mmCIF file of C-alpha atoms in Angstrom:
data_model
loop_
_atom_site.group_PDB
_atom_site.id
_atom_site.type_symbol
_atom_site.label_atom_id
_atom_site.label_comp_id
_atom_site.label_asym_id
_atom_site.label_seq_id
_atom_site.Cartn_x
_atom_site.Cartn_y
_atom_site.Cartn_z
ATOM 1 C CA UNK A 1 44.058 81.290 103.152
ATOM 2 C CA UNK A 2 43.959 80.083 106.880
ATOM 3 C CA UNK A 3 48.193 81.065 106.299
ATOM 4 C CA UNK A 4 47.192 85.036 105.681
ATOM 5 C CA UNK A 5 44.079 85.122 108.298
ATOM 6 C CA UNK A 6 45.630 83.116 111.294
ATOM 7 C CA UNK A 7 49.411 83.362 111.388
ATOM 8 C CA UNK A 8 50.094 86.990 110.643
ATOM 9 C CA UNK A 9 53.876 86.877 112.640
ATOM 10 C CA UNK A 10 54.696 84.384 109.835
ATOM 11 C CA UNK A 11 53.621 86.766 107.193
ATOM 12 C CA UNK A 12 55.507 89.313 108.541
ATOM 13 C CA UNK A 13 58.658 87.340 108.629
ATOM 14 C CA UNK A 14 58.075 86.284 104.771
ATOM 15 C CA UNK A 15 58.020 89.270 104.161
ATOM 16 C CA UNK A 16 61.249 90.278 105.566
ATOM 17 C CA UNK A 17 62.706 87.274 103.711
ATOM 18 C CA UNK A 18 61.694 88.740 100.281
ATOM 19 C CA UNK A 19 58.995 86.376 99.594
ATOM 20 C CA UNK A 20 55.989 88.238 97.145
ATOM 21 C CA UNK A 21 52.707 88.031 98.329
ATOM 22 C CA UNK A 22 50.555 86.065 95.486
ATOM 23 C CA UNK A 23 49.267 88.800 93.560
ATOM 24 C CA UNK A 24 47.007 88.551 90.562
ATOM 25 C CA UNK A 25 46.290 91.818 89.172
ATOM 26 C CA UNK A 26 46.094 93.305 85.438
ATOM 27 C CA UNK A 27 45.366 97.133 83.799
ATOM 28 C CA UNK A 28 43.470 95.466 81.112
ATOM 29 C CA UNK A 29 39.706 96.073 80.758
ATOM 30 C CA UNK A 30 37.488 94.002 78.094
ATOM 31 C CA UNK A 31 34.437 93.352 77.430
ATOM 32 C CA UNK A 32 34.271 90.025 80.480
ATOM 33 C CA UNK A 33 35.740 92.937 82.730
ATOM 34 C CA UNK A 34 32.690 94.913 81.767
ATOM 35 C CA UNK A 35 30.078 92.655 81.932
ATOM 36 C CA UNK A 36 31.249 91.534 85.265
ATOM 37 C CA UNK A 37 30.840 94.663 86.591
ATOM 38 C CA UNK A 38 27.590 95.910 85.082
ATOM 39 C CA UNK A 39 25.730 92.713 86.398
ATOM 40 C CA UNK A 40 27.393 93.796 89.703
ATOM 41 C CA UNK A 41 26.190 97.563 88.849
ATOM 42 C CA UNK A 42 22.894 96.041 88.719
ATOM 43 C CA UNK A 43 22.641 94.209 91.675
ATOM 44 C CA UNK A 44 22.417 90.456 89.603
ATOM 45 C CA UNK A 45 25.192 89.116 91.711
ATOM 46 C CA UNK A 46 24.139 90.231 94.906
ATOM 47 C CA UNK A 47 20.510 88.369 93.892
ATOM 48 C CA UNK A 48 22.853 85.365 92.761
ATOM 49 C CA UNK A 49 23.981 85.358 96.153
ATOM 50 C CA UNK A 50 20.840 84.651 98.039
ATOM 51 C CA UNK A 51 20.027 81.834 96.356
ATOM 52 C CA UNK A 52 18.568 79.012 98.436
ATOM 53 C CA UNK A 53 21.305 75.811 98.108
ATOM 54 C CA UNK A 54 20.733 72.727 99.760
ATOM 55 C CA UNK A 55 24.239 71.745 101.419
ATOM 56 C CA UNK A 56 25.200 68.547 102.174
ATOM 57 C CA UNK A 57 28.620 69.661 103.437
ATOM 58 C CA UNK A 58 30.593 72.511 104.014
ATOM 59 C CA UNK A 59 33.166 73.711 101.389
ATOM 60 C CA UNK A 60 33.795 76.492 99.349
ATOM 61 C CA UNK A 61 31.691 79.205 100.136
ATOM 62 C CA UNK A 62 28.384 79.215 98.278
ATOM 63 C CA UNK A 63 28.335 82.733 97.162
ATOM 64 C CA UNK A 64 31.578 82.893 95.634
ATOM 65 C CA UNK A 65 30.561 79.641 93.550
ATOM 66 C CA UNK A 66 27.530 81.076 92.385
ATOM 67 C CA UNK A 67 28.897 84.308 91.439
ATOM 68 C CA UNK A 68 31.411 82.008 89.285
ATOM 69 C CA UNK A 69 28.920 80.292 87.635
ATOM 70 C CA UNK A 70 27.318 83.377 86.605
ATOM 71 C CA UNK A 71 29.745 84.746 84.917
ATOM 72 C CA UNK A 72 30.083 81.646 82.777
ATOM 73 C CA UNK A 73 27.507 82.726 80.267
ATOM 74 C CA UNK A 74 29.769 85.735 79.474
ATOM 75 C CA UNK A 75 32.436 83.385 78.427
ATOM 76 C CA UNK A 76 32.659 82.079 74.529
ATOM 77 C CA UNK A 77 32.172 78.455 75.724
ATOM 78 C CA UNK A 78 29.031 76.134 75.409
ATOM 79 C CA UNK A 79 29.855 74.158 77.963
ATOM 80 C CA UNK A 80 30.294 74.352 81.901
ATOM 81 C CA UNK A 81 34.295 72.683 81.866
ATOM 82 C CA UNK A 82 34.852 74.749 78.921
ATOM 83 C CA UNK A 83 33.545 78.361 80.128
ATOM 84 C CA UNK A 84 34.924 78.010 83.196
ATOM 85 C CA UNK A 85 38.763 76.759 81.911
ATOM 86 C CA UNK A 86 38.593 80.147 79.839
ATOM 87 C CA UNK A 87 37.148 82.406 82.853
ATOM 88 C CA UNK A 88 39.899 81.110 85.089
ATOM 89 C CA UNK A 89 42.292 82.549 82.927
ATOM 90 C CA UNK A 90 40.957 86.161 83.798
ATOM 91 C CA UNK A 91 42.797 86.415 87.355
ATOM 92 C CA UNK A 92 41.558 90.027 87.387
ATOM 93 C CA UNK A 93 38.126 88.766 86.693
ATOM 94 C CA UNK A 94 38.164 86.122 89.309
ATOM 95 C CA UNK A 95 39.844 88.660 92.025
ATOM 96 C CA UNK A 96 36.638 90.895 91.024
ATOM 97 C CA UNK A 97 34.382 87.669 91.455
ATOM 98 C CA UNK A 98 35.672 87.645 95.126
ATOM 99 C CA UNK A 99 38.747 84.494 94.778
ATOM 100 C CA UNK A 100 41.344 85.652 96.449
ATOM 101 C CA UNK A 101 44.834 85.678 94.837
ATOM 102 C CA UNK A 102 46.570 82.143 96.991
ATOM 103 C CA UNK A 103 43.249 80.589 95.550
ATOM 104 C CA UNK A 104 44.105 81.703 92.354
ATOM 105 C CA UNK A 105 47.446 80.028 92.631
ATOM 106 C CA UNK A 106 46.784 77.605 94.643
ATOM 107 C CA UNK A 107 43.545 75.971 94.690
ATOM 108 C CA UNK A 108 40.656 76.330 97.044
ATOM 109 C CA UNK A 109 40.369 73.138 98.470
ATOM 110 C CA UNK A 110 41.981 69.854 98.564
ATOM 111 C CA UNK A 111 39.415 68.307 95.880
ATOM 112 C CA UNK A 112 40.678 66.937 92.244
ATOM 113 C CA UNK A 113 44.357 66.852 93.608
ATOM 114 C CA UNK A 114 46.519 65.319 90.768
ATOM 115 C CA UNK A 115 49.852 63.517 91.592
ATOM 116 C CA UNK A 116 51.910 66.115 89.637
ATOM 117 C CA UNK A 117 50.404 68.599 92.107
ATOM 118 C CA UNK A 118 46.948 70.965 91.494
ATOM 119 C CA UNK A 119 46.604 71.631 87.789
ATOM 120 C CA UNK A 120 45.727 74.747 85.961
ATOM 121 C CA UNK A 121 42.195 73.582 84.798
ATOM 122 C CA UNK A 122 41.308 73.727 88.879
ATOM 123 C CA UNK A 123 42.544 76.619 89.676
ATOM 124 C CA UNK A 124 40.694 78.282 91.776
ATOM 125 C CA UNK A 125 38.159 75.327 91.723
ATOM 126 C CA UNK A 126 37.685 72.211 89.803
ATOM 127 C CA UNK A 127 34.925 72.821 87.465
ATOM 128 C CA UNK A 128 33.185 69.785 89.233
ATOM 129 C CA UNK A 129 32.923 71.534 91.657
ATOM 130 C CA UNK A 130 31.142 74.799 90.516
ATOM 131 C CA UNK A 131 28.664 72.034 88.798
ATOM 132 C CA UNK A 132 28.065 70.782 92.087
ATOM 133 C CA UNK A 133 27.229 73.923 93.208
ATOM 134 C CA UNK A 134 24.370 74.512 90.138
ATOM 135 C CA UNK A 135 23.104 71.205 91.077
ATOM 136 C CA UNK A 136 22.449 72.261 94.158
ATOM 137 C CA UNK A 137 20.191 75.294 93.653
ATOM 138 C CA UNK A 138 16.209 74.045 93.402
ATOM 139 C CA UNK A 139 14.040 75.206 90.221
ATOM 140 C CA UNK A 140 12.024 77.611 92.495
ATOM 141 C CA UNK A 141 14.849 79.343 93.016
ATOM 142 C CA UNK A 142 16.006 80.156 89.965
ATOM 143 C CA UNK A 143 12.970 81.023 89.017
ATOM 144 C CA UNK A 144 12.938 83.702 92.085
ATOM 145 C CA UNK A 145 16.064 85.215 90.799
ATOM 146 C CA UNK A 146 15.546 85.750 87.599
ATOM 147 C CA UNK A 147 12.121 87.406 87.929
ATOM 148 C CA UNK A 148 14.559 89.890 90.845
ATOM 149 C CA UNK A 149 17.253 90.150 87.738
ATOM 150 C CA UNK A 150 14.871 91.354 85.241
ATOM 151 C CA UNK A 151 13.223 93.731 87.394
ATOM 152 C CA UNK A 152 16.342 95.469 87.930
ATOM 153 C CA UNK A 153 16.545 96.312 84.339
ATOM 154 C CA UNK A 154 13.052 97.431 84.251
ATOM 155 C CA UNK A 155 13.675 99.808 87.110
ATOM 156 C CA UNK A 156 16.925 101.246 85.672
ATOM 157 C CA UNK A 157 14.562 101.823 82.015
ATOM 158 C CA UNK A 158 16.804 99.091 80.356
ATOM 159 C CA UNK A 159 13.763 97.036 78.554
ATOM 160 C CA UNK A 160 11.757 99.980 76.672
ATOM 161 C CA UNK A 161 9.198 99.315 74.247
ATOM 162 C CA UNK A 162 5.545 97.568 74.683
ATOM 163 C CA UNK A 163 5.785 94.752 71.735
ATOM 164 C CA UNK A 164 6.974 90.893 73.014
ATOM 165 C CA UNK A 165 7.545 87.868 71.186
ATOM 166 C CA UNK A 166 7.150 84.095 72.160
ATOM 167 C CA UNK A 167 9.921 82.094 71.320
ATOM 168 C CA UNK A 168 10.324 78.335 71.963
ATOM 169 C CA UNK A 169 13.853 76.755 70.482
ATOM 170 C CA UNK A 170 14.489 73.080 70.716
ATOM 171 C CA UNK A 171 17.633 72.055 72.663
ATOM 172 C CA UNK A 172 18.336 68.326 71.374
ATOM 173 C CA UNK A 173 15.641 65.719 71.513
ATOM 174 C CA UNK A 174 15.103 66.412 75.316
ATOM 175 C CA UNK A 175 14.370 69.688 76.080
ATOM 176 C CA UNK A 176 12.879 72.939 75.067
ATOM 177 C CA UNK A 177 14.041 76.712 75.926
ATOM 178 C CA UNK A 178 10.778 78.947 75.995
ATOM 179 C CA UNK A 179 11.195 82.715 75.992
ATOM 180 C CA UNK A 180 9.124 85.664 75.875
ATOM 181 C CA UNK A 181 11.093 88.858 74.441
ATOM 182 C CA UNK A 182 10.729 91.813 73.919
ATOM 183 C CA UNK A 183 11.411 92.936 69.967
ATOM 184 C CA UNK A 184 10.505 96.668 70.228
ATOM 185 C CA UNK A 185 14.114 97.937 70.380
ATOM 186 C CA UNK A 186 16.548 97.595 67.586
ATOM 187 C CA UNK A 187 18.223 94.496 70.065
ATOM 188 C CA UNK A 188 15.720 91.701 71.735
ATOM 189 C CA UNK A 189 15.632 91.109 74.942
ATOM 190 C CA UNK A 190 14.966 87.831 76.765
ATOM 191 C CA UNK A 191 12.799 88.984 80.081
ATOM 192 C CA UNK A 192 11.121 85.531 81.136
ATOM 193 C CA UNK A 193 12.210 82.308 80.289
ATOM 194 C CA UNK A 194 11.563 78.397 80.938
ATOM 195 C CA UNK A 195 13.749 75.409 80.218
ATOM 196 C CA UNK A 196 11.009 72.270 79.478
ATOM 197 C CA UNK A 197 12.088 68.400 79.696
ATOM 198 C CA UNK A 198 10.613 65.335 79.279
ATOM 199 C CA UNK A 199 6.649 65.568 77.742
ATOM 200 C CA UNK A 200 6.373 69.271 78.358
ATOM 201 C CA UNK A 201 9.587 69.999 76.059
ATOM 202 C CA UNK A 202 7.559 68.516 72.963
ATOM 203 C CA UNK A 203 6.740 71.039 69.594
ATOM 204 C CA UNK A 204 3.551 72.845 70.979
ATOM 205 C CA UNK A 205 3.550 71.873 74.660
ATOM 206 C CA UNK A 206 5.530 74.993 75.112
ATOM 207 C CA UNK A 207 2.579 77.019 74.648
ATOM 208 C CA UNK A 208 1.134 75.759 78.203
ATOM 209 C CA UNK A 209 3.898 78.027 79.856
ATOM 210 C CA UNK A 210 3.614 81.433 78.242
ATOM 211 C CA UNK A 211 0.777 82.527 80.193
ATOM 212 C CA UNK A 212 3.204 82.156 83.289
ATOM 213 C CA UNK A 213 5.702 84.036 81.280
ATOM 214 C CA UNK A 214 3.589 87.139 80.739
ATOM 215 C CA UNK A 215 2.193 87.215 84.528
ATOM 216 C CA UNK A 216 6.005 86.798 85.529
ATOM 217 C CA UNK A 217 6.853 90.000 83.558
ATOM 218 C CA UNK A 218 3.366 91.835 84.369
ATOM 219 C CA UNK A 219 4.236 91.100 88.142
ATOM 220 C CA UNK A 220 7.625 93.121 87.735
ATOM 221 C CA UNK A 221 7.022 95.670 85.186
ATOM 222 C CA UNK A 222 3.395 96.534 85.402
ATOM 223 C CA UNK A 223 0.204 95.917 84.766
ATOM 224 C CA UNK A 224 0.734 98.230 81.256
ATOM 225 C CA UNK A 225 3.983 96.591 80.512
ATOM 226 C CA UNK A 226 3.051 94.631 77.358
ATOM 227 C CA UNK A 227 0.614 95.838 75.059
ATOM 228 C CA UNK A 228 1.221 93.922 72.069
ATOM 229 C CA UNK A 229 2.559 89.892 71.711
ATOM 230 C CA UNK A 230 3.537 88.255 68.661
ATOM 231 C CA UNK A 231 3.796 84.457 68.112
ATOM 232 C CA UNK A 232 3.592 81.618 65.396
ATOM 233 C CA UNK A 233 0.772 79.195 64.899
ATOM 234 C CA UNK A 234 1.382 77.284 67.732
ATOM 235 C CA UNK A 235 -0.459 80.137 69.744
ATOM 236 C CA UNK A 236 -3.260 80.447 67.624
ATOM 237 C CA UNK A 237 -6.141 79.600 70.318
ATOM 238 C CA UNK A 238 -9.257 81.457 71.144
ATOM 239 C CA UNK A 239 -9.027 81.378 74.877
ATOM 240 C CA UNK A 240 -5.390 82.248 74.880
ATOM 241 C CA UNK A 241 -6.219 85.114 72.383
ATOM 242 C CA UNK A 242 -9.234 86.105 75.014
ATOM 243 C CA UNK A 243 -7.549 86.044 78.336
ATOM 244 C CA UNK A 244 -4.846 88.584 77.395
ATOM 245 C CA UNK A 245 -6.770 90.758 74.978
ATOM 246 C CA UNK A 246 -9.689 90.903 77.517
ATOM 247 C CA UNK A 247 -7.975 89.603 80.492
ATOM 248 C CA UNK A 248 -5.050 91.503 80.535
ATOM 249 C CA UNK A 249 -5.783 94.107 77.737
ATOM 250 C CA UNK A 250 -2.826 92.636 75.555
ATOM 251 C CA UNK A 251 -3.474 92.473 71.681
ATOM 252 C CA UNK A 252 -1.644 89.223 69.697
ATOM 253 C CA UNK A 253 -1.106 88.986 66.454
ATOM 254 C CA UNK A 254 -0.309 85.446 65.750
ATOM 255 C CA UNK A 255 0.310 83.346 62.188
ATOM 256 C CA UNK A 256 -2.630 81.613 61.224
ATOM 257 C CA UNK A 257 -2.689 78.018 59.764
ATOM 258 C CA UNK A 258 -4.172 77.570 56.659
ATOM 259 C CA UNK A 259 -6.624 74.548 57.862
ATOM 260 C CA UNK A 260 -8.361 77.110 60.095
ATOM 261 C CA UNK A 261 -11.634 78.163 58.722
ATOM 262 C CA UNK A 262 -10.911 81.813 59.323
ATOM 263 C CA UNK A 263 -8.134 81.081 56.533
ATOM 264 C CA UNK A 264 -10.423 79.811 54.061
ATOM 265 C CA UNK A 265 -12.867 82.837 54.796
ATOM 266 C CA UNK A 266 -10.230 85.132 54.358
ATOM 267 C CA UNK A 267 -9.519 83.473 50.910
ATOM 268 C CA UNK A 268 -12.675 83.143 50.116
ATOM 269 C CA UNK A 269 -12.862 87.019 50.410
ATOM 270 C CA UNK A 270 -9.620 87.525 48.247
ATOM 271 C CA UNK A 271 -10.738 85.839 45.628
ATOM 272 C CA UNK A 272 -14.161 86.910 45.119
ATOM 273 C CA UNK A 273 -12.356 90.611 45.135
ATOM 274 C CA UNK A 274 -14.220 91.670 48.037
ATOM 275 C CA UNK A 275 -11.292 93.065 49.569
ATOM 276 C CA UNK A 276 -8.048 94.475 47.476
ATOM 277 C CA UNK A 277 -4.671 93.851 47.540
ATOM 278 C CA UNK A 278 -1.562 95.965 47.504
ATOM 279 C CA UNK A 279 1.643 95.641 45.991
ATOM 280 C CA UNK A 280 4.695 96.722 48.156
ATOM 281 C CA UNK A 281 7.858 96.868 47.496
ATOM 282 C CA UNK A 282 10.662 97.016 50.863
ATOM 283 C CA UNK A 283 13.833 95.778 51.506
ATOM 284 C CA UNK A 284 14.966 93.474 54.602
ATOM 285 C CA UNK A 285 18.163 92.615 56.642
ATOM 286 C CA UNK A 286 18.793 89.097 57.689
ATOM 287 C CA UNK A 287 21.983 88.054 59.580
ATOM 288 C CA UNK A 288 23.774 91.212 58.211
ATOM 289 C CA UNK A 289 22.678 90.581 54.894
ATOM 290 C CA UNK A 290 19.956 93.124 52.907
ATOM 291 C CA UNK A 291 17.239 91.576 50.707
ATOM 292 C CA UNK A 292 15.152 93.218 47.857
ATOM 293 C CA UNK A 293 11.525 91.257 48.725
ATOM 294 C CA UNK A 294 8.090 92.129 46.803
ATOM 295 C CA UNK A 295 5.068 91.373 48.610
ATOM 296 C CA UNK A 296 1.064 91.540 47.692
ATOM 297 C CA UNK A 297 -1.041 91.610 51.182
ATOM 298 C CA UNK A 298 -4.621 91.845 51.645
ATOM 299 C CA UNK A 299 -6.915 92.334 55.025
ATOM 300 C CA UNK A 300 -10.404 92.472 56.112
ATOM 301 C CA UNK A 301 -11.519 93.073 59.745
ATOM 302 C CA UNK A 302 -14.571 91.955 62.090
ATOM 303 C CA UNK A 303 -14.059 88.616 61.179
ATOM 304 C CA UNK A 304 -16.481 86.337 63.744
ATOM 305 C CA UNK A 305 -15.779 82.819 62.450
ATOM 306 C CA UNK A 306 -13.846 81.373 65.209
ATOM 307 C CA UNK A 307 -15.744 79.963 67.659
ATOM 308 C CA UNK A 308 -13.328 79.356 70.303
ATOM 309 C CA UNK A 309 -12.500 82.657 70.655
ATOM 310 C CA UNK A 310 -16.142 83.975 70.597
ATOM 311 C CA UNK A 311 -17.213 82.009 73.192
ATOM 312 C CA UNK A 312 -14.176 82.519 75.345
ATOM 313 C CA UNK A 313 -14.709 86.106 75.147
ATOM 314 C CA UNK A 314 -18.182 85.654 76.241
ATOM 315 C CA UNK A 315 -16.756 84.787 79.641
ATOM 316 C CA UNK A 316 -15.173 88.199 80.091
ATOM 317 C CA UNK A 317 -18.553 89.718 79.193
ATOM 318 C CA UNK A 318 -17.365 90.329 75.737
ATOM 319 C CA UNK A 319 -20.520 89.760 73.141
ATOM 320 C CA UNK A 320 -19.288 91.423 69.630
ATOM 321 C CA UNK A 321 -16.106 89.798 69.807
ATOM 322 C CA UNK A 322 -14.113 89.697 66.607
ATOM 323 C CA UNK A 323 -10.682 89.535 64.527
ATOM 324 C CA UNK A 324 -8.622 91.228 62.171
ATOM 325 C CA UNK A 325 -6.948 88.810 59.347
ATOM 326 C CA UNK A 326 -4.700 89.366 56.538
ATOM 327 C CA UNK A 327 -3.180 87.274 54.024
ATOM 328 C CA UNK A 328 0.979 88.423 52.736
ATOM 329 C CA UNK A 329 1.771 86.821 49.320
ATOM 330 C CA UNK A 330 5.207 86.504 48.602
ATOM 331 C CA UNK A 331 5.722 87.474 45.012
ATOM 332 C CA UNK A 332 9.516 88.635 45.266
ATOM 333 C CA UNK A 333 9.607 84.812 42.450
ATOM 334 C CA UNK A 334 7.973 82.988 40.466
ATOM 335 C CA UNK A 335 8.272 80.038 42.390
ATOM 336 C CA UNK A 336 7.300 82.242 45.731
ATOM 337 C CA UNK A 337 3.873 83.651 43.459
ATOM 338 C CA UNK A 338 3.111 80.064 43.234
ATOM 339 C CA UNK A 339 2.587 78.970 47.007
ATOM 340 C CA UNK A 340 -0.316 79.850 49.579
ATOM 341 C CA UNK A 341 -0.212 83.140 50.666
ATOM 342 C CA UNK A 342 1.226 83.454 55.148
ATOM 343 C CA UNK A 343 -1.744 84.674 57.040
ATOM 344 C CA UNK A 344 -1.701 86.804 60.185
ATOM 345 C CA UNK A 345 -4.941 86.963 62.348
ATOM 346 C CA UNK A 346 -4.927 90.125 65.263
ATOM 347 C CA UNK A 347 -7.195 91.146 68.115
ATOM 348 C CA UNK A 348 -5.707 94.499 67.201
ATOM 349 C CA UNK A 349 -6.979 95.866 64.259
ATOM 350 C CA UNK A 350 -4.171 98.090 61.695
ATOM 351 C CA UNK A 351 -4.814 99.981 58.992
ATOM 352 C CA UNK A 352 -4.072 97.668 56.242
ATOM 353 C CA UNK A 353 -1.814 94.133 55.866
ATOM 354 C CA UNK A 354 1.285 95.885 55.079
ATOM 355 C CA UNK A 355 1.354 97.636 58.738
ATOM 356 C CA UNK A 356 0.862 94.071 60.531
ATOM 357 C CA UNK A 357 3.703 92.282 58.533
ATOM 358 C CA UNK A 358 7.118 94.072 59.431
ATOM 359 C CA UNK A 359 6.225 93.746 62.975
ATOM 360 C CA UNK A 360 6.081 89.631 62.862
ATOM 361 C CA UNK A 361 8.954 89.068 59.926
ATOM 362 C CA UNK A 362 11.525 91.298 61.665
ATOM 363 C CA UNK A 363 11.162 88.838 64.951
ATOM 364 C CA UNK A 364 9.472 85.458 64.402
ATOM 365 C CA UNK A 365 9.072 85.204 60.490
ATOM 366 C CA UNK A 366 12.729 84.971 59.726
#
C-alpha cells in the first residue's frame, strides 16, 4: 500500500512498462454480495465500526477488521478459520468490505509469513489475526452495538408484530445462548440476545437475564413494543409473570409444570366435568414436513391458586389478581391419549384452549 500512496512517479513508470495494477473485481452478485450490502444499507457496519477496542499495538486498521469479522456470520462456516478462508475467496466482497486489491494479493502485514512466501489462507489477513481483533472488543460493547443494530431494523419497520418468545439453547457443556424473538411474522427474529458461561450458562439460570432482554428491546422499540411473551416452564414464576403483566403491561403465556398446584386444580376441574373439552382437529408443519395432529383442550379462567404471583401483584397495587389455565391433550395416538395432558397458564385470558395453543407449538412447543 505505502507503494500506491507514497511513490506515485514509480507507479507511473509501471505503468508505462505494462505492469497491471492488482485488480480484484467480479460482475457476479449472490446472496454474501447482498447481505454485505444490506447490513451496510442499514448502517450495522458503520455501528461495527465504533466499537471500543483496547489496542495494545498498532496494525491493521481496526475498522476494516471488524467489518471482516462481521461478515463472517454470513458465511456457511461454524468456525472463525473456516468462515473467514471461504469469505476471502469473495475478492469483490472483501474490496466492498474496504481491503484494498495489493492486500488482497498480497497480504496486509508481515504477520504469519510462511517460507514458501504468504499463503492463500492469509490473504488479506491471517485469520489470527481477525480473532485478535474480536478478542479485543469488551462485553459492554457488544452489547452497545447490538441494541444500535436492532434499532435500525425497528426504525426501517423490519421487526413487525407484538408476540416474543424466550429461547435459551445450550452451546456444549459451557455455555448458554439466550434469546428473546419475536415469532409474530411467518420468519423469527432474534432482537436481544446473551451468551452465558460458567454458573450462569446452567438449565434455568438463563431465566435471570430475560428481564434485561425485554428492557433492552423496550428501550429501542417502545414502551408498546411487546405485548405478548411466550416461554417454557422454566419461566413459570409469579413475580416474573407480575412485573411485565403489571409492570410493563406485557401478558405471558408460559407451559406449566405438572407439580404446580395450579396443575392439579386445573385437573381437578377436568375431571369432575366442571369445565368441557373440545375436540380439534388441525394440521402442522415441522421442518418442511406437514402433520395430521388431533388434540382435546380444556380451560377455565380466574384461577387464584398461586401464591407467588398474588402476592407479587399486590406490590403493583393489584388485589384481584388471577390466571387463565388450560390443559391440551394429545390424542392424535393411542400411546399420546395415554400421557398427562401439556398445560399452558396466561395472564391474558382467550376465548377457549384451542386459541392459546397454536401460538406456543408453532415457536417453543416443537
Amino acid at each position: 500500500m505505502a507503494w500506491y500512496r507514497n511513490d506515485k512517479a514509480a507507479v507511473a513508470e509501471a505503468l508505462r512498462r505494462g505492469e497491471r495494477p492488482d485488480l480484484a473485481t467480479t460482475m457476479a452478485s449472490g446472496p454474501l454480495d447482498e447481505l454485505v450490502a444490506f447490513h451496510e444499507e442499514l448502517g450495522i457496519f458503520a455501528i461495527v465500526e465504533e466499537l471500543e477496542v483496547q489496542r495494545a499495538r498498532a496494525g491493521v486498521a481496526d475498522e476494516l477488521l471488524l467489518r471482516t469479522l462481521a461478515t463472517l456470520p454470513f458465511v456457511e462456516q461454524a468456525s472463525l478459520s473456516g468462515a473467514s478462508e471461504l469469505l476471502f475467496r469473495e475478492p469483490a466482497v472483501l474490496l466492498q468490505l474496504g481491503w484494498a486489491p495489493v492486500q488482497i494479493r498480497q497480504g496486509s502485514n508481515g504477520r504469519h509469513r510462511h517460507p514458501d512466501g504468504r499463503q492463500e489462507e492469509s490473504l488479506p489477513c491471517h485469520p489470527d489475526t481477525l480473532r485478535d481483533a474480536l478478542g479485543r472488543v469488551g462485553e459492554s460493547a457488544w452489547r452497545h452495538a447490538q441494541a444500535a443494530g436492532v434499532q435500525s431494523l425497528y426504525q426501517r419497520q423490519l421487526v413487525r408484530g407484538k408476540v416474543y418468545a424466550i429461547d435459551g439453547s445450550g452451546l456444549g457443556d459451557d455455555f448458554r445462548l439466550v434469546a428473546l424473538v419475536c415469532v409474530s411474522a411467518s420468519r423469527p427474529i432474534i432482537v436481544a440476545w446473551r451468551l452465558l458461561s460458567g454458573q450462569a450458562s446452567e438449565k434455568g439460570k438463563e431465566a435471570a437475564v430475560s428481564r434485561a432482554l425485554i428492557e433492552q428491546v423496550l428501550q429501542v422499540a417502545g414502551p408498546q413494543a411487546i405485548s405478548l411473551r411466550l416461554s417454557d416452564a422454566l419461566y413459570a414464576d409469579g413475580p416474573r409473570f407480575s412485573w411485565l403483566k403489571y409492570g410493563k403491561g406485557i401478558d405471558a403465556l408460559v407451559s406449566l409444570p405438572q407439580d404446580r398446584l395450579l396443575y392439579q386444580d386445573l385437573q381437578g376441574l377436568a375431571n369432575g366435568r366442571l369445565i368441557d373439552w373440545s375436540h380439534h382437529r388441525y394440521v402442522r408443519t415441522i421442518a418442511g414436513h406437514k402433520q395430521l395432529r388431533e388434540v382435546e383442550v380444556t380451560a377455565a379462567g380466574d384461577l387464584c391458586s398461586w401464591d407467588g404471583k398474588t402476592l407479587a401483584a399486590a406490590s403493583y397495587g393489584v388485589s384481584d389478581a388471577s390466571l387463565w389455565a388450560c390443559l391440551i391433550r394429545d390424542v392424535t395416538t393411542a400411546e399420546l391419549a395415554a400421557e398427562l395432558p401439556r398445560a399452558l397458564v396466561s395472564t391474558r385470558r382467550f376465548a377457549d384452549g384451542f386459541a392459546a395453543r397454536p401460538r406456543l407449538s408453532s415457536t417453543l412447543a416443537h
